[in-house]
């Protein structure tokens, strides 16, 4: 990466590259002065140490002086280790202290589990109950984030045990409400046949005589809501009809027995209604973000640091959804998630730090593009991960702290990204050439390879260099990045505009998976919720779970499959439980647990789960 705009005093149109000359001259002069000062300082320190050493040796003796020296060295080493080191995985945390941290985490998680334990007692599908408990219980990330915040940001010496789990959980635990069901009915039908024999031995049968009576079943309670100080979840009831457990009343009856009295035989039948929670759908958790944040503020968090704290929570608890709690995390809105990085594990290990500083500088939606930049700059294998030394007006590879490199690199990326108006190609080329390229390109109608070559040749001629920057930088970075914003599909054989459906869903690329999410305001989507939301915009009713959407569509063969068809898998149970929209070329758009709203491979999913085939929406 060439010298950049972070040191603006010598850049001008030349951007970062022009600063090499000024920087080199300044460093040369500064180097000479520094050498002279070092020489004087060394002589002074030598003389001072000799004088002090001789005096102490005469007063204390050699053994005492040696012991003091050891104590001093140990003190210096200990003071150099930040208190935060234990939290970030360093070795300054003793084994007993590490054990205490693990015990605290276990204690907190047990206390959190207790806050939702009563859900186990309700009548519902086991998987539905497990998801509900995971959604509602207090996140372990909260105490972890509080400690990390006070250590890293406020420079305080705090530890996990400073927060009593039971006291802290009181601020975040749900309260459950139940509705009393009094309108479930039970219906008994009796069918009676009577058989008599006359004096002549003839048999006569009368009947059937049918009698139907209905009575109210005993009242019972059904979970109806979970409430927090900062939000709520409403849980709908569902009346089922038995026998069969159907959602609509049928003419089925359970035979309960037969009795005889005199010449008559009576057979009894039973139907009944039973109301439980509606476990066909995942209820939506509604969080008032400002109210949730006010709880954190009460724990000493500053409002301006909220994005960073959300990142700390997410780091400790990857299942926690910041969007659900009012954390957009993006300076450009939720619609800015434009693509996916295709990078090595060596690069992906830096993702948490990239996201941390992307949040700080308001460009979290560009994390994947920045990861692609790292893949190009260093492959993730150098200490100066983003080749940021020259951004800080230092010689190449001077920075040997990866976090410092990422901080400077993301800060610079954010600067050129905003100056370029969010234009990805201008941003990338300016990251390499320097900020001067932005105005140059905009005055010539935007980025093109030709414009990049012209700028490079102009700057190389100006400074007498053989070349200036990498004119292929945009191509080099984008080979590690899939830009979803450019996807196009046809609509052959469909009753709707497939491109329009894709455009609607693409606005939310990268938005997390949220169990029960049906709209963006839910903080994200689940698989059926994404399709329901998009097709509702097109005037098509796809309300319901993946299983219901499966039944609303008709099968088509793989050879006949077209973009816009739906694809289904069995991921749990024995029914359709995952759905996406097919885009052609083995790809489909969906909301899934691992990547949220994203593009996935049909063949890869087929390796993991039973595939139920392609199905089409019809009138």
PDB file of C-alpha atoms in Angstrom, residues 8 13 16-17 36 41 45 56 59 86 111 152 161 166 265 310 364 379-380 407 420 451 481 490 501 515 559 574:
ATOM      1  CA  UNK A   8      -1.970  15.278   4.821  1.00  0.00           C
ATOM      2  CA  UNK A  13      -3.107  15.275  -5.713  1.00  0.00           C
ATOM      3  CA  UNK A  16       0.235   8.798  -0.826  1.00  0.00           C
ATOM      4  CA  UNK A  17       2.872   8.357  -3.469  1.00  0.00           C
ATOM      5  CA  UNK A  36      23.455  12.797  17.689  1.00  0.00           C
ATOM      6  CA  UNK A  41      22.140  10.532  26.009  1.00  0.00           C
ATOM      7  CA  UNK A  45      23.330   7.636  31.223  1.00  0.00           C
ATOM      8  CA  UNK A  56      24.888   2.162  46.334  1.00  0.00           C
ATOM      9  CA  UNK A  59      26.357   1.781  51.154  1.00  0.00           C
ATOM     10  CA  UNK A  86      -5.456 -12.195  30.719  1.00  0.00           C
ATOM     11  CA  UNK A 111     -27.870 -18.899  35.983  1.00  0.00           C
ATOM     12  CA  UNK A 152      -9.563  -1.778  27.312  1.00  0.00           C
ATOM     13  CA  UNK A 161     -16.066 -11.961  39.526  1.00  0.00           C
ATOM     14  CA  UNK A 166     -27.435 -13.538  39.694  1.00  0.00           C
ATOM     15  CA  UNK A 265     -75.728 -51.664  22.232  1.00  0.00           C
ATOM     16  CA  UNK A 310     -21.790  -4.704  20.843  1.00  0.00           C
ATOM     17  CA  UNK A 364     -18.862  -2.559   9.182  1.00  0.00           C
ATOM     18  CA  UNK A 379      -2.154 -12.911   2.528  1.00  0.00           C
ATOM     19  CA  UNK A 380      -2.597 -12.430   6.280  1.00  0.00           C
ATOM     20  CA  UNK A 407      -6.346   0.101  12.708  1.00  0.00           C
ATOM     21  CA  UNK A 420     -15.313   8.008  -3.260  1.00  0.00           C
ATOM     22  CA  UNK A 451      -8.164   5.960 -16.134  1.00  0.00           C
ATOM     23  CA  UNK A 481     -14.521 -11.064  -3.392  1.00  0.00           C
ATOM     24  CA  UNK A 490     -33.949 -14.255 -15.978  1.00  0.00           C
ATOM     25  CA  UNK A 501     -37.304 -10.733  -6.075  1.00  0.00           C
ATOM     26  CA  UNK A 515     -35.047 -17.549  14.307  1.00  0.00           C
ATOM     27  CA  UNK A 559     -33.806 -30.499 -15.974  1.00  0.00           C
ATOM     28  CA  UNK A 574     -38.895 -35.509   8.572  1.00  0.00           C
TER      29      UNK A 574
END
